[in-house]
Amino acid sequence: MIDDPRRRDEPALRALVPRVLARLVRRGEDFDAAEDALQEALLEALRVWPEHPPRDPAAWLAAVATRRLVDARRSDAARARREELVEAEPPVPDSTEVGDDTLFLLFCCCHPDLAPASQVALTLRAVGGLTTREIADAFYVPEATMAQRISRAKRTVRGSRLDLPGDLAVVLRVLYLVYTTGHAGRVDLAAEAIRLARQLTLATDEPEARGLLALMLLNHARLPARLDRDGRIVTLDRQDRTLWDTREIAEGVRVLQSALALQRPGRYQIEAAIAALHDDAASADETDWPQILAWYDDLVALSDDPPRQDPAAVLGRAVAVGHVHGAAAGLRETERVAGVLGDRHRWHAVRAHLHELDGDPLAAGAAYAAAAQRATNVAEREHLIRQAARVRAGAPPELRTTPDRG
Amino acid sequence: MPKYLLLKHYRGGPEAHRSVPPMDQWAPEDVEAHIAFQHHVSELLERNGEYVDARALAPARTWVRYGGPDAAPVTTDGPHPETSDLVAGWWMIDVDSYERAVELAAYVSSEPGPGGEPLYEWIDVREIMWEREPGTDPA
């Protein structure tokens, strides 16, 4: 594997990507071509800068990318065209302008005509500054496949008007998708999503953007406790809470409070509030389930038909109901989404948890086994099989299945 | 060097040498030992320089066929006879010989089951065909 020289100056360099790209596109350059040219300029920067550091890195990148664009046009048109580079160094933009650039590019990359997989890939490249190779690695697809996906996405975006305000809800959904996809692989997509969400909160006062950042931070804070030394999944109620990142929790709570203060609640703020309540409990027993249930009530109230429109919220609420009003009540709540989620592992895992809470190890074991059958990743399946074996081992011997018929 | 798939099956294949209940009904320590062995096999293959890939497949299955012009695809997800073949996953290995592939398959089959005793699971060994003559293949 080739050592990627980008690693060294990566954070500083990548922070410049949205600003420079937005500058080129605003000047009338084609998004597709500008993005390619900027990628080339970034590689050039890593070659040249160690010896000749630029006075204004953003201006340097813009100038080199512009030269590439001009070269490309010359060869495309097969005619010599004299164009002077725009070498005048523009003033360093203040943070508002940087924020505007980020927002502008996020709207481009999260274009509603693009499929989610393409929105994610384009966002990571054009706003995150990741290479195609890194994005391909993160999604376990061949680099050629990812390159093709990105270039098709850029072609779709090219014809569209970029001066119209975009759909912030789509941007938030894409960033959350990046976050939830990325806990594995060589590229830490979760950290990348947090970085992008932080940039987004500089660009907009929309409380849901802050809600999303808070949600990511409050979940990410628990990451160090989520797997044990052997890579086994540890559920929230069994995690070593001293491993949680208190700094990240504090930041998440602060961001969430600033969002809630604007009094325009939305699903990310509510989910962040639920995450904050979990993070706030010194032990699983001290979890404030009544308050969590109250937030879940708000969450399902956002939909007209929650079981159909937001079944995940109904299922999450069922757990809270189980802890507040008893396992039987929680199990009844899960029935409301049996039709929508009954073939997903999470529905069975939630019911298994509630059966366990109910002191019914046999039903819990069967439900964990049903969940394991429907798991979509190996770690999750192994975890659910362990859970099944664990609760069955805890059952009175006369109720247990014979361990070996063979 | 030839490449092989060592296929594990949820069901199908020759009659089981040892019949065992589903893993979720095993004792917890037997589950741990079994899972640890699977990870150990991948590590061993990597250490030997014989590992290419390992994948697990979810048990849900859908059969699909062309429905004809202007018709939706025809699908069926069952019921299938209990004896029908269902692949659970594989290791892809790159080894010196067919004999080495058989040796590794037998080792995979020695994985611990209930009571820590080997499962004696049948492993399906399949050679992977090349796209071109090996001599002209750049890989």
CSV table of N, CA and C in Angstrom, one decimal, chain A residues 67-180:
chain,number,residue,atom,x,y,z
A,67,ARG,N,-5.5,27.0,-13.3
A,67,ARG,CA,-4.5,26.6,-14.4
A,67,ARG,C,-4.9,25.3,-15.0
A,68,ARG,N,-5.2,24.3,-14.1
A,68,ARG,CA,-5.7,23.0,-14.6
A,68,ARG,C,-6.9,23.1,-15.5
A,69,LEU,N,-7.8,23.9,-15.0
A,69,LEU,CA,-9.1,24.1,-15.8
A,69,LEU,C,-8.8,24.7,-17.1
A,70,VAL,N,-7.9,25.6,-17.2
A,70,VAL,CA,-7.6,26.3,-18.5
A,70,VAL,C,-7.0,25.3,-19.4
A,71,ASP,N,-6.0,24.5,-18.8
A,71,ASP,CA,-5.3,23.4,-19.6
A,71,ASP,C,-6.4,22.5,-20.2
A,72,ALA,N,-7.3,22.1,-19.3
A,72,ALA,CA,-8.3,21.1,-19.7
A,72,ALA,C,-9.1,21.7,-20.8
A,73,ARG,N,-9.5,22.9,-20.7
A,73,ARG,CA,-10.3,23.6,-21.8
A,73,ARG,C,-9.6,23.6,-23.1
A,74,ARG,N,-8.3,24.0,-23.0
A,74,ARG,CA,-7.5,24.1,-24.2
A,74,ARG,C,-7.4,22.7,-24.9
A,75,SER,N,-7.2,21.7,-24.1
A,75,SER,CA,-7.1,20.4,-24.8
A,75,SER,C,-8.5,19.9,-25.3
A,76,ASP,N,-9.5,20.2,-24.5
A,76,ASP,CA,-10.8,19.9,-24.9
A,76,ASP,C,-11.2,20.5,-26.3
A,77,ALA,N,-10.9,21.8,-26.3
A,77,ALA,CA,-11.3,22.6,-27.5
A,77,ALA,C,-10.3,22.4,-28.7
A,78,ALA,N,-9.2,21.8,-28.3
A,78,ALA,CA,-8.1,21.7,-29.3
A,78,ALA,C,-7.8,23.0,-30.0
A,79,ARG,N,-7.9,24.0,-29.3
A,79,ARG,CA,-7.4,25.3,-29.8
A,79,ARG,C,-6.8,26.1,-28.7
A,80,ALA,N,-5.7,26.8,-29.2
A,80,ALA,CA,-5.0,27.6,-28.2
A,80,ALA,C,-5.9,28.8,-27.8
A,81,ARG,N,-5.9,28.9,-26.5
A,81,ARG,CA,-6.7,30.1,-26.0
A,81,ARG,C,-5.9,30.7,-24.9
A,82,ARG,N,-5.6,32.0,-25.1
A,82,ARG,CA,-4.8,32.6,-24.1
A,82,ARG,C,-5.7,33.1,-22.9
A,83,GLU,N,-5.3,32.6,-21.9
A,83,GLU,CA,-6.1,33.0,-20.7
A,83,GLU,C,-5.1,33.3,-19.6
A,84,GLU,N,-5.2,34.5,-19.0
A,84,GLU,CA,-4.3,34.8,-17.9
A,84,GLU,C,-4.9,34.2,-16.6
A,85,LEU,N,-4.1,33.7,-15.8
A,85,LEU,CA,-4.6,33.2,-14.5
A,85,LEU,C,-5.0,34.4,-13.6
A,86,VAL,N,-6.0,34.1,-12.8
A,86,VAL,CA,-6.4,35.1,-11.9
A,86,VAL,C,-5.5,35.0,-10.7
A,87,GLU,N,-4.4,35.8,-10.7
A,87,GLU,CA,-3.4,35.6,-9.7
A,87,GLU,C,-3.6,36.6,-8.5
A,88,ALA,N,-4.5,37.6,-8.7
A,88,ALA,CA,-4.7,38.6,-7.7
A,88,ALA,C,-5.1,37.8,-6.4
A,89,GLU,N,-4.5,38.1,-5.3
A,89,GLU,CA,-4.8,37.4,-4.1
A,89,GLU,C,-6.0,38.1,-3.4
A,90,PRO,N,-7.1,37.4,-3.3
A,90,PRO,CA,-8.3,37.9,-2.7
A,90,PRO,C,-8.1,38.0,-1.2
A,91,PRO,N,-8.8,38.9,-0.5
A,91,PRO,CA,-8.6,39.0,1.0
A,91,PRO,C,-9.0,37.7,1.6
A,92,VAL,N,-8.4,37.4,2.7
A,92,VAL,CA,-8.8,36.1,3.4
A,92,VAL,C,-10.2,36.3,3.9
A,93,PRO,N,-11.1,35.3,3.5
A,93,PRO,CA,-12.5,35.5,3.9
A,93,PRO,C,-12.7,35.3,5.4
A,94,ASP,N,-13.7,36.0,5.9
A,94,ASP,CA,-14.0,35.8,7.3
A,94,ASP,C,-14.8,34.5,7.5
A,95,SER,N,-15.1,34.2,8.7
A,95,SER,CA,-15.7,32.9,9.0
A,95,SER,C,-17.1,32.7,8.4
A,96,THR,N,-17.8,33.8,8.3
A,96,THR,CA,-19.1,33.8,7.7
A,96,THR,C,-19.1,33.3,6.3
A,97,GLU,N,-18.1,33.9,5.5
A,97,GLU,CA,-17.9,33.5,4.1
A,97,GLU,C,-17.6,32.0,4.0
A,98,VAL,N,-16.7,31.5,4.9
A,98,VAL,CA,-16.3,30.1,4.9
A,98,VAL,C,-17.6,29.3,5.1
A,99,GLY,N,-18.4,29.7,6.1
A,99,GLY,CA,-19.6,29.0,6.4
A,99,GLY,C,-20.5,29.0,5.2
A,100,ASP,N,-20.7,30.1,4.5
A,100,ASP,CA,-21.5,30.2,3.3
A,100,ASP,C,-21.1,29.2,2.3
A,101,ASP,N,-19.7,29.2,2.1
A,101,ASP,CA,-19.2,28.3,1.1
A,101,ASP,C,-19.5,26.8,1.4
A,102,THR,N,-19.4,26.5,2.6
A,102,THR,CA,-19.7,25.1,3.0
A,102,THR,C,-21.2,24.8,2.7
A,103,LEU,N,-22.0,25.7,3.1
A,103,LEU,CA,-23.5,25.4,2.9
A,103,LEU,C,-23.8,25.3,1.4
A,104,PHE,N,-23.2,26.2,0.7
A,104,PHE,CA,-23.4,26.3,-0.8
A,104,PHE,C,-23.0,24.9,-1.4
A,105,LEU,N,-21.8,24.4,-1.0
A,105,LEU,CA,-21.4,23.1,-1.5
A,105,LEU,C,-22.2,22.0,-1.0
A,106,LEU,N,-22.6,22.0,0.2
A,106,LEU,CA,-23.4,20.9,0.7
A,106,LEU,C,-24.7,20.8,0.0
A,107,PHE,N,-25.3,22.0,-0.4
A,107,PHE,CA,-26.5,22.0,-1.2
A,107,PHE,C,-26.3,21.3,-2.5
A,108,CYS,N,-25.1,21.6,-3.1
A,108,CYS,CA,-24.8,21.0,-4.4
A,108,CYS,C,-24.7,19.5,-4.3
A,109,CYS,N,-23.9,19.1,-3.3
A,109,CYS,CA,-23.6,17.6,-3.2
A,109,CYS,C,-24.9,16.8,-2.7
A,110,CYS,N,-25.7,17.5,-2.0
A,110,CYS,CA,-26.9,16.8,-1.5
A,110,CYS,C,-28.1,17.1,-2.4
A,111,HIS,N,-27.9,17.2,-3.7
A,111,HIS,CA,-28.9,17.5,-4.6
A,111,HIS,C,-30.0,16.5,-4.6
A,112,PRO,N,-31.3,16.9,-4.5
A,112,PRO,CA,-32.4,16.0,-4.3
A,112,PRO,C,-32.5,14.9,-5.5
A,113,ASP,N,-31.9,15.2,-6.7
A,113,ASP,CA,-32.0,14.3,-7.8
A,113,ASP,C,-31.0,13.1,-7.6
A,114,LEU,N,-30.1,13.2,-6.6
A,114,LEU,CA,-29.1,12.2,-6.5
A,114,LEU,C,-29.6,11.1,-5.5
A,115,ALA,N,-29.2,9.9,-5.7
A,115,ALA,CA,-29.5,8.8,-4.8
A,115,ALA,C,-28.6,9.0,-3.5
A,116,PRO,N,-29.1,8.6,-2.4
A,116,PRO,CA,-28.3,8.8,-1.1
A,116,PRO,C,-26.9,8.4,-1.2
A,117,ALA,N,-26.6,7.2,-1.8
A,117,ALA,CA,-25.2,6.7,-1.9
A,117,ALA,C,-24.3,7.7,-2.7
A,118,SER,N,-24.9,8.4,-3.7
A,118,SER,CA,-24.2,9.4,-4.5
A,118,SER,C,-24.0,10.7,-3.7
A,119,GLN,N,-25.1,11.1,-3.0
A,119,GLN,CA,-25.0,12.3,-2.2
A,119,GLN,C,-23.8,12.1,-1.1
A,120,VAL,N,-23.8,11.0,-0.5
A,120,VAL,CA,-22.8,10.7,0.5
A,120,VAL,C,-21.4,10.8,-0.1
A,121,ALA,N,-21.2,10.1,-1.2
A,121,ALA,CA,-19.9,10.0,-1.9
A,121,ALA,C,-19.4,11.4,-2.3
A,122,LEU,N,-20.3,12.1,-2.9
A,122,LEU,CA,-19.9,13.5,-3.4
A,122,LEU,C,-19.6,14.4,-2.3
A,123,THR,N,-20.4,14.4,-1.2
A,123,THR,CA,-20.2,15.2,-0.1
A,123,THR,C,-18.8,14.9,0.5
A,124,LEU,N,-18.5,13.7,0.7
A,124,LEU,CA,-17.2,13.3,1.3
A,124,LEU,C,-16.0,13.8,0.4
A,125,ARG,N,-16.2,13.8,-0.9
A,125,ARG,CA,-15.1,14.3,-1.7
A,125,ARG,C,-15.1,15.8,-1.9
A,126,ALA,N,-16.2,16.4,-2.2
A,126,ALA,CA,-16.2,17.8,-2.5
A,126,ALA,C,-16.2,18.7,-1.3
A,127,VAL,N,-16.8,18.2,-0.2
A,127,VAL,CA,-16.8,19.1,1.0
A,127,VAL,C,-15.8,18.5,2.0
A,128,GLY,N,-15.7,17.2,2.1
A,128,GLY,CA,-14.8,16.6,3.1
A,128,GLY,C,-13.3,16.5,2.6
A,129,GLY,N,-13.2,16.6,1.3
A,129,GLY,CA,-11.8,16.6,0.7
A,129,GLY,C,-11.2,15.2,0.8
A,130,LEU,N,-11.9,14.1,1.0
A,130,LEU,CA,-11.4,12.8,1.0
A,130,LEU,C,-11.1,12.4,-0.5
A,131,THR,N,-10.1,11.5,-0.7
A,131,THR,CA,-9.8,10.9,-2.0
A,131,THR,C,-10.9,9.9,-2.3
A,132,THR,N,-11.0,9.6,-3.6
A,132,THR,CA,-11.9,8.6,-4.1
A,132,THR,C,-11.5,7.2,-3.4
A,133,ARG,N,-10.2,7.0,-3.4
A,133,ARG,CA,-9.7,5.7,-2.8
A,133,ARG,C,-10.2,5.6,-1.3
A,134,GLU,N,-10.1,6.7,-0.6
A,134,GLU,CA,-10.5,6.6,0.9
A,134,GLU,C,-12.0,6.4,1.0
A,135,ILE,N,-12.8,7.0,0.1
A,135,ILE,CA,-14.2,6.8,0.2
A,135,ILE,C,-14.6,5.4,-0.2
A,136,ALA,N,-13.9,4.9,-1.2
A,136,ALA,CA,-14.1,3.5,-1.7
A,136,ALA,C,-13.8,2.5,-0.5
A,137,ASP,N,-12.7,2.8,0.2
A,137,ASP,CA,-12.4,1.9,1.3
A,137,ASP,C,-13.4,1.9,2.4
A,138,ALA,N,-14.0,3.1,2.6
A,138,ALA,CA,-14.9,3.3,3.7
A,138,ALA,C,-16.2,2.5,3.4
A,139,PHE,N,-16.5,2.4,2.1
A,139,PHE,CA,-17.8,1.7,1.8
A,139,PHE,C,-17.5,0.3,1.2
A,140,TYR,N,-16.3,-0.2,1.3
A,140,TYR,CA,-15.9,-1.6,0.9
A,140,TYR,C,-16.3,-1.8,-0.6
A,141,VAL,N,-16.1,-0.9,-1.5
A,141,VAL,CA,-16.3,-1.1,-2.9
A,141,VAL,C,-15.0,-0.8,-3.6
A,142,PRO,N,-14.8,-1.4,-4.8
A,142,PRO,CA,-13.6,-1.1,-5.6
A,142,PRO,C,-13.5,0.4,-5.9
A,143,GLU,N,-12.3,0.9,-6.0
A,143,GLU,CA,-12.1,2.3,-6.3
A,143,GLU,C,-12.7,2.7,-7.6
A,144,ALA,N,-12.7,1.8,-8.6
A,144,ALA,CA,-13.2,2.2,-9.9
A,144,ALA,C,-14.7,2.4,-9.8
A,145,THR,N,-15.4,1.6,-9.0
A,145,THR,CA,-16.8,1.7,-8.8
A,145,THR,C,-17.2,3.1,-8.1
A,146,MET,N,-16.4,3.4,-7.1
A,146,MET,CA,-16.6,4.7,-6.4
A,146,MET,C,-16.3,5.9,-7.4
A,147,ALA,N,-15.3,5.7,-8.2
A,147,ALA,CA,-14.9,6.8,-9.1
A,147,ALA,C,-16.1,7.0,-10.1
A,148,GLN,N,-16.7,5.9,-10.5
A,148,GLN,CA,-17.8,6.0,-11.5
A,148,GLN,C,-19.0,6.7,-10.8
A,149,ARG,N,-19.3,6.3,-9.6
A,149,ARG,CA,-20.4,6.8,-8.9
A,149,ARG,C,-20.3,8.3,-8.7
A,150,ILE,N,-19.1,8.7,-8.4
A,150,ILE,CA,-18.8,10.2,-8.1
A,150,ILE,C,-18.9,10.9,-9.4
A,151,SER,N,-18.4,10.4,-10.5
A,151,SER,CA,-18.5,11.2,-11.8
A,151,SER,C,-19.9,11.2,-12.3
A,152,ARG,N,-20.6,10.2,-12.1
A,152,ARG,CA,-22.1,10.2,-12.5
A,152,ARG,C,-22.8,11.2,-11.7
A,153,ALA,N,-22.5,11.3,-10.4
A,153,ALA,CA,-23.2,12.2,-9.5
A,153,ALA,C,-22.9,13.7,-10.0
A,154,LYS,N,-21.6,13.9,-10.3
A,154,LYS,CA,-21.2,15.2,-10.7
A,154,LYS,C,-21.9,15.6,-12.0
A,155,ARG,N,-22.1,14.7,-12.9
A,155,ARG,CA,-22.8,15.0,-14.1
A,155,ARG,C,-24.2,15.4,-13.8
A,156,THR,N,-24.9,14.7,-12.9
A,156,THR,CA,-26.2,15.0,-12.5
A,156,THR,C,-26.3,16.4,-12.0
A,157,VAL,N,-25.4,16.8,-11.1
A,157,VAL,CA,-25.4,18.1,-10.5
A,157,VAL,C,-25.1,19.2,-11.5
A,158,ARG,N,-24.3,18.9,-12.5
A,158,ARG,CA,-23.8,19.9,-13.4
A,158,ARG,C,-24.9,20.8,-14.0
A,159,GLY,N,-26.0,20.1,-14.5
A,159,GLY,CA,-27.0,20.9,-15.2
A,159,GLY,C,-27.9,21.7,-14.3
A,160,SER,N,-27.8,21.5,-13.0
A,160,SER,CA,-28.8,22.1,-12.1
A,160,SER,C,-28.4,23.5,-11.7
A,161,ARG,N,-29.3,24.3,-11.3
A,161,ARG,CA,-29.0,25.7,-10.8
A,161,ARG,C,-28.5,25.6,-9.4
A,162,LEU,N,-27.4,26.2,-9.2
A,162,LEU,CA,-26.8,26.1,-7.9
A,162,LEU,C,-27.0,27.4,-7.0
A,163,ASP,N,-27.7,28.4,-7.6
A,163,ASP,CA,-27.9,29.6,-6.9
A,163,ASP,C,-29.2,29.6,-6.0
A,164,LEU,N,-30.0,28.5,-6.2
A,164,LEU,CA,-31.2,28.4,-5.4
A,164,LEU,C,-30.9,27.8,-4.1
A,165,PRO,N,-31.7,28.2,-3.1
A,165,PRO,CA,-31.4,27.6,-1.8
A,165,PRO,C,-31.7,26.1,-1.8
A,166,GLY,N,-30.9,25.4,-1.2
A,166,GLY,CA,-31.1,23.9,-1.2
A,166,GLY,C,-32.0,23.5,0.0
A,167,ASP,N,-32.1,22.2,0.1
A,167,ASP,CA,-33.0,21.6,1.1
A,167,ASP,C,-32.1,21.1,2.3
A,168,LEU,N,-32.2,21.9,3.3
A,168,LEU,CA,-31.3,21.6,4.5
A,168,LEU,C,-31.6,20.3,5.1
A,169,ALA,N,-32.9,19.9,5.0
A,169,ALA,CA,-33.3,18.6,5.6
A,169,ALA,C,-32.5,17.4,4.9
A,170,VAL,N,-32.3,17.6,3.6
A,170,VAL,CA,-31.6,16.5,2.9
A,170,VAL,C,-30.1,16.5,3.3
A,171,VAL,N,-29.6,17.7,3.5
A,171,VAL,CA,-28.2,17.8,3.9
A,171,VAL,C,-28.0,17.1,5.3
A,172,LEU,N,-28.9,17.4,6.2
A,172,LEU,CA,-28.9,16.8,7.5
A,172,LEU,C,-28.9,15.3,7.4
A,173,ARG,N,-29.9,14.8,6.6
A,173,ARG,CA,-30.0,13.3,6.4
A,173,ARG,C,-28.7,12.7,5.9
A,174,VAL,N,-28.1,13.4,4.9
A,174,VAL,CA,-26.9,12.8,4.3
A,174,VAL,C,-25.8,12.8,5.4
A,175,LEU,N,-25.6,13.9,6.1
A,175,LEU,CA,-24.6,13.9,7.1
A,175,LEU,C,-24.8,12.8,8.2
A,176,TYR,N,-26.1,12.6,8.6
A,176,TYR,CA,-26.4,11.5,9.5
A,176,TYR,C,-26.1,10.2,9.0
A,177,LEU,N,-26.3,10.0,7.7
A,177,LEU,CA,-26.0,8.7,7.0
A,177,LEU,C,-24.5,8.5,7.0
A,178,VAL,N,-23.7,9.5,6.8
A,178,VAL,CA,-22.3,9.4,6.8
A,178,VAL,C,-21.9,9.0,8.2
A,179,TYR,N,-22.5,9.6,9.2
A,179,TYR,CA,-22.2,9.2,10.6
A,179,TYR,C,-22.5,7.8,10.9
A,180,THR,N,-23.7,7.3,10.6
A,180,THR,CA,-24.1,6.0,11.0
A,180,THR,C,-23.4,4.9,10.2
